[in-house]
Amino acid sequence: VSDAQQRRHFLRGRGQWEGTYQVKPELQQIITFRRINLNEEPWPIRTRFHVIFCRNVVIYFNRETQRRLFERFADALEPNGYLIVGHSEALVGLSERFLPLRGSVYRLRSTGTTLC
């Protein structure tokens, strides 16, 4: 997300919330936030996402489960969708379907044809 997009769509945290961001209220109205059990088959989702945030979770799974989850994330994203993971969660050797952008932000390289 560019600096201009951050200023346009997010509020920066202050004080104890320094370093965090909150989506601006006008944007919250058109965003759907969901929590799911990552091990559930199939996921209870029938739409594709523009962005998936899965931070500091995947590191607790073994490599095979990590590989499977990243494939499922790729299948659940819109073309050119974004996956945002924790700083210690690299996709190297786990999925070729994502292009690293900066830090822990990845973009889907190619479109998938299945959902979850």
Coordinates of N, CA and C in Angstrom, one line a residue:
V1 N 0.9 -1.2 0.0 CA 0.0 0.0 0.0 C 0.9 1.2 0.0
S2 N 0.7 2.1 -0.9 CA 1.5 3.3 -1.1 C 1.3 4.3 0.1
D3 N 2.2 5.2 0.3 CA 2.0 6.2 1.4 C 0.7 7.0 1.1
A4 N 0.5 7.4 -0.2 CA -0.8 8.1 -0.5 C -2.0 7.3 -0.1
Q5 N -2.0 6.0 -0.4 CA -3.1 5.2 -0.1 C -3.3 5.1 1.4
Q6 N -2.2 5.0 2.1 CA -2.3 4.9 3.6 C -2.9 6.2 4.2
R7 N -2.5 7.3 3.7 CA -3.1 8.6 4.2 C -4.6 8.7 3.8
R8 N -4.9 8.2 2.6 CA -6.3 8.3 2.1 C -7.3 7.4 2.8
H9 N -6.8 6.2 3.2 CA -7.7 5.1 3.7 C -7.6 4.7 5.1
F10 N -6.5 5.1 5.8 CA -6.2 4.7 7.1 C -5.9 5.8 8.1
L11 N -6.3 5.5 9.4 CA -5.9 6.5 10.4 C -4.7 5.9 11.2
R12 N -3.7 6.7 11.5 CA -2.6 6.2 12.2 C -2.8 6.3 13.7
G13 N -2.4 5.2 14.4 CA -2.5 5.1 15.8 C -1.5 6.1 16.5
R14 N -1.9 6.6 17.7 CA -1.1 7.5 18.5 C -1.0 6.9 19.9
G15 N 0.0 7.4 20.6 CA 0.2 7.0 22.0 C 0.5 5.5 22.1
Q16 N -0.3 4.8 22.9 CA -0.1 3.3 23.0 C -0.4 2.6 21.7
W17 N -1.1 3.2 20.8 CA -1.4 2.6 19.5 C -0.4 3.0 18.4
E18 N 0.7 3.7 18.7 CA 1.7 4.1 17.8 C 2.1 2.9 16.9
G19 N 2.2 3.1 15.6 CA 2.7 2.1 14.7 C 1.5 1.2 14.2
T20 N 0.3 1.5 14.6 CA -0.8 0.7 14.1 C -1.7 1.6 13.2
Y21 N -2.6 0.9 12.5 CA -3.5 1.7 11.6 C -4.9 1.2 11.8
Q22 N -5.8 2.0 11.5 CA -7.2 1.7 11.5 C -7.9 2.1 10.2
V23 N -8.7 1.3 9.6 CA -9.4 1.7 8.4 C -10.3 2.8 8.7
K24 N -10.4 3.8 7.8 CA -11.3 4.9 8.0 C -12.7 4.5 8.0
P25 N -13.6 5.1 8.8 CA -15.0 4.7 8.9 C -15.7 4.5 7.6
E26 N -15.5 5.5 6.6 CA -16.2 5.4 5.3 C -15.8 4.1 4.5
L27 N -14.6 3.7 4.8 CA -14.1 2.5 4.1 C -14.6 1.2 4.8
Q28 N -14.7 1.3 6.1 CA -15.2 0.1 6.9 C -16.6 -0.3 6.4
Q29 N -17.4 0.6 5.9 CA -18.7 0.2 5.5 C -18.8 -0.7 4.3
I30 N -17.7 -0.7 3.5 CA -17.7 -1.6 2.4 C -16.7 -2.8 2.5
I31 N -16.1 -3.0 3.7 CA -15.2 -4.0 4.0 C -15.9 -5.1 4.8
T32 N -15.5 -6.3 4.5 CA -16.0 -7.5 5.3 C -14.8 -8.1 6.0
F33 N -14.9 -8.2 7.3 CA -13.8 -8.8 8.1 C -14.4 -10.2 8.5
R34 N -13.6 -11.2 8.3 CA -14.0 -12.6 8.7 C -12.9 -13.3 9.4
R35 N -13.3 -14.1 10.3 CA -12.3 -15.0 11.0 C -12.8 -16.5 10.6
I36 N -11.8 -17.3 10.3 CA -12.1 -18.7 10.0 C -11.1 -19.6 10.7
N37 N -11.5 -20.9 10.8 CA -10.6 -21.9 11.2 C -9.8 -22.4 10.0
L38 N -8.5 -22.1 10.0 CA -7.7 -22.4 8.8 C -7.6 -23.9 8.5
N39 N -7.8 -24.7 9.4 CA -7.8 -26.2 9.2 C -9.1 -26.8 8.7
E40 N -10.1 -25.9 8.7 CA -11.5 -26.4 8.3 C -11.5 -26.7 6.8
E41 N -12.1 -27.8 6.4 CA -12.3 -28.1 5.0 C -13.8 -28.3 4.7
P42 N -14.3 -27.6 3.7 CA -13.7 -26.4 3.1 C -14.0 -25.2 3.9
W43 N -13.3 -24.1 3.6 CA -13.5 -22.9 4.3 C -15.0 -22.4 4.0
P44 N -15.6 -21.8 5.0 CA -17.0 -21.4 4.8 C -17.1 -20.1 4.1
I45 N -16.4 -20.0 3.0 CA -16.3 -18.7 2.2 C -16.6 -19.1 0.7
R46 N -17.4 -18.3 0.1 CA -17.7 -18.6 -1.3 C -17.4 -17.4 -2.2
T47 N -16.7 -16.4 -1.7 CA -16.3 -15.2 -2.5 C -14.8 -15.1 -2.4
R48 N -14.2 -14.4 -3.4 CA -12.8 -14.1 -3.4 C -12.5 -12.8 -2.7
F49 N -11.3 -12.7 -2.2 CA -10.9 -11.5 -1.4 C -9.9 -10.7 -2.2
H50 N -9.9 -9.4 -2.0 CA -8.9 -8.5 -2.5 C -7.6 -8.6 -1.7
V51 N -7.8 -8.7 -0.4 CA -6.7 -8.8 0.6 C -7.0 -9.9 1.6
I52 N -6.0 -10.6 2.0 CA -6.1 -11.6 3.1 C -5.0 -11.2 4.1
F53 N -5.3 -10.9 5.3 CA -4.4 -10.7 6.4 C -4.3 -11.9 7.2
C54 N -3.1 -12.5 7.3 CA -2.9 -13.7 8.1 C -1.6 -13.6 8.8
R55 N -1.5 -12.8 9.9 CA -0.3 -12.4 10.5 C 0.0 -13.2 11.7
N56 N 1.3 -13.7 11.8 CA 1.8 -14.4 13.0 C 0.9 -15.6 13.3
V57 N 0.5 -16.4 12.3 CA -0.3 -17.6 12.6 C 0.3 -18.8 11.9
V58 N 0.7 -18.6 10.7 CA 1.2 -19.7 9.9 C 2.5 -20.3 10.5
I59 N 3.3 -19.5 11.2 CA 4.6 -20.0 11.7 C 4.4 -21.1 12.7
Y60 N 3.2 -21.3 13.2 CA 2.9 -22.3 14.2 C 2.5 -23.7 13.6
F61 N 2.4 -23.7 12.2 CA 2.1 -24.9 11.5 C 3.4 -25.5 10.9
N62 N 3.3 -26.8 10.6 CA 4.5 -27.5 10.0 C 4.5 -27.0 8.5
R63 N 5.7 -27.3 7.8 CA 5.9 -26.8 6.5 C 4.8 -27.3 5.5
E64 N 4.4 -28.5 5.6 CA 3.4 -29.0 4.7 C 2.1 -28.3 4.9
T65 N 1.7 -28.0 6.1 CA 0.4 -27.3 6.4 C 0.6 -25.9 5.9
Q66 N 1.8 -25.3 6.1 CA 2.0 -23.9 5.6 C 1.9 -23.9 4.1
R67 N 2.4 -24.8 3.4 CA 2.4 -24.9 1.9 C 0.9 -25.0 1.5
R68 N 0.1 -25.9 2.1 CA -1.3 -26.0 1.8 C -2.1 -24.8 2.0
L69 N -1.8 -24.1 3.2 CA -2.5 -22.8 3.5 C -2.2 -21.8 2.4
F70 N -0.9 -21.6 2.1 CA -0.6 -20.6 1.1 C -1.3 -20.9 -0.3
E71 N -1.4 -22.1 -0.6 CA -2.1 -22.5 -1.9 C -3.6 -22.1 -1.7
R72 N -4.2 -22.4 -0.6 CA -5.6 -22.1 -0.4 C -5.8 -20.6 -0.4
F73 N -4.9 -19.8 0.2 CA -5.0 -18.4 0.2 C -4.9 -17.9 -1.3
A74 N -4.0 -18.4 -2.1 CA -3.9 -18.0 -3.5 C -5.3 -18.3 -4.2
D75 N -5.9 -19.5 -3.9 CA -7.1 -19.8 -4.6 C -8.3 -18.9 -4.1
A76 N -8.2 -18.3 -2.9 CA -9.2 -17.5 -2.3 C -9.1 -16.0 -2.7
L77 N -8.0 -15.6 -3.3 CA -7.8 -14.2 -3.7 C -8.3 -13.9 -5.1
E78 N -8.7 -12.6 -5.2 CA -9.0 -12.1 -6.6 C -7.7 -12.0 -7.4
P79 N -7.7 -12.0 -8.7 CA -6.5 -11.8 -9.5 C -5.8 -10.5 -9.0
N80 N -4.5 -10.6 -8.8 CA -3.6 -9.6 -8.3 C -3.9 -9.2 -6.8
G81 N -4.6 -10.1 -6.1 CA -4.9 -9.8 -4.7 C -3.7 -9.9 -3.9
Y82 N -3.8 -9.4 -2.6 CA -2.7 -9.2 -1.7 C -2.8 -10.2 -0.5
L83 N -1.7 -10.7 -0.1 CA -1.6 -11.5 1.1 C -0.6 -10.8 2.0
I84 N -1.0 -10.6 3.2 CA -0.2 -9.9 4.2 C 0.0 -10.9 5.4
V85 N 1.3 -11.2 5.6 CA 1.6 -12.2 6.6 C 2.5 -11.5 7.7
G86 N 2.9 -12.2 8.7 CA 3.8 -11.6 9.7 C 5.2 -11.5 9.2
H87 N 6.0 -10.7 9.9 CA 7.4 -10.5 9.4 C 8.2 -11.7 9.4
S88 N 7.9 -12.7 10.3 CA 8.7 -13.9 10.4 C 8.1 -15.0 9.5
E89 N 7.1 -14.7 8.7 CA 6.5 -15.7 7.8 C 6.8 -15.5 6.3
A90 N 7.9 -16.1 5.9 CA 8.3 -15.9 4.5 C 7.7 -17.1 3.7
L91 N 7.4 -16.8 2.4 CA 6.8 -17.8 1.5 C 7.8 -18.5 0.7
V92 N 9.1 -18.2 0.9 CA 10.2 -18.8 0.2 C 10.2 -20.3 0.3
G93 N 10.1 -21.0 -0.8 CA 10.1 -22.5 -0.8 C 8.7 -23.1 -0.4
L94 N 7.7 -22.2 -0.2 CA 6.4 -22.7 0.1 C 5.4 -22.5 -1.0
S95 N 5.5 -21.4 -1.7 CA 4.6 -21.1 -2.8 C 5.2 -20.2 -3.8
E96 N 5.1 -20.6 -5.0 CA 5.6 -19.8 -6.2 C 4.5 -18.9 -6.7
R97 N 3.3 -18.9 -6.2 CA 2.2 -18.2 -6.7 C 2.1 -16.7 -6.3
F98 N 3.0 -16.3 -5.4 CA 3.0 -15.0 -4.9 C 4.3 -14.2 -5.2
L99 N 4.1 -13.0 -5.5 CA 5.3 -12.1 -5.8 C 5.5 -11.2 -4.6
P100 N 6.7 -11.3 -4.0 CA 7.0 -10.5 -2.8 C 7.1 -9.0 -3.2
L101 N 6.4 -8.1 -2.5 CA 6.4 -6.7 -2.8 C 7.4 -6.0 -1.8
R102 N 7.0 -5.8 -0.6 CA 7.9 -5.2 0.4 C 7.5 -5.8 1.8
G103 N 8.5 -6.0 2.6 CA 8.2 -6.5 3.9 C 7.5 -7.9 3.8
S104 N 6.3 -7.9 4.5 CA 5.6 -9.1 4.5 C 4.3 -9.0 3.6
V105 N 4.4 -8.2 2.6 CA 3.3 -8.0 1.6 C 3.6 -8.8 0.3
Y106 N 2.7 -9.6 -0.1 CA 2.8 -10.4 -1.3 C 1.6 -10.1 -2.2
R107 N 1.8 -10.2 -3.5 CA 0.7 -10.1 -4.5 C 0.6 -11.4 -5.3
L108 N -0.6 -11.9 -5.5 CA -0.8 -13.1 -6.3 C -0.3 -12.9 -7.7
R109 N 0.5 -13.8 -8.1 CA 1.1 -13.8 -9.5 C 0.1 -14.2 -10.6
S110 N -0.6 -15.2 -10.4 CA -1.5 -15.7 -11.4 C -2.8 -16.0 -10.8
T111 N -3.8 -16.1 -11.6 CA -5.2 -16.3 -11.1 C -5.4 -17.8 -10.9
G112 N -6.1 -18.1 -9.8 CA -6.6 -19.5 -9.6 C -7.9 -19.7 -10.1
T113 N -8.4 -20.9 -10.2 CA -9.7 -21.2 -10.7 C -10.6 -21.8 -9.7
T114 N -10.1 -22.1 -8.5 CA -10.9 -22.8 -7.5 C -11.1 -21.9 -6.3
L115 N -12.0 -22.1 -5.5 CA -12.2 -21.4 -4.3 C -11.8 -22.3 -3.1
C116 N -10.9 -21.9 -2.3 CA -10.5 -22.6 -1.1 C -10.3 -24.0 -1.2

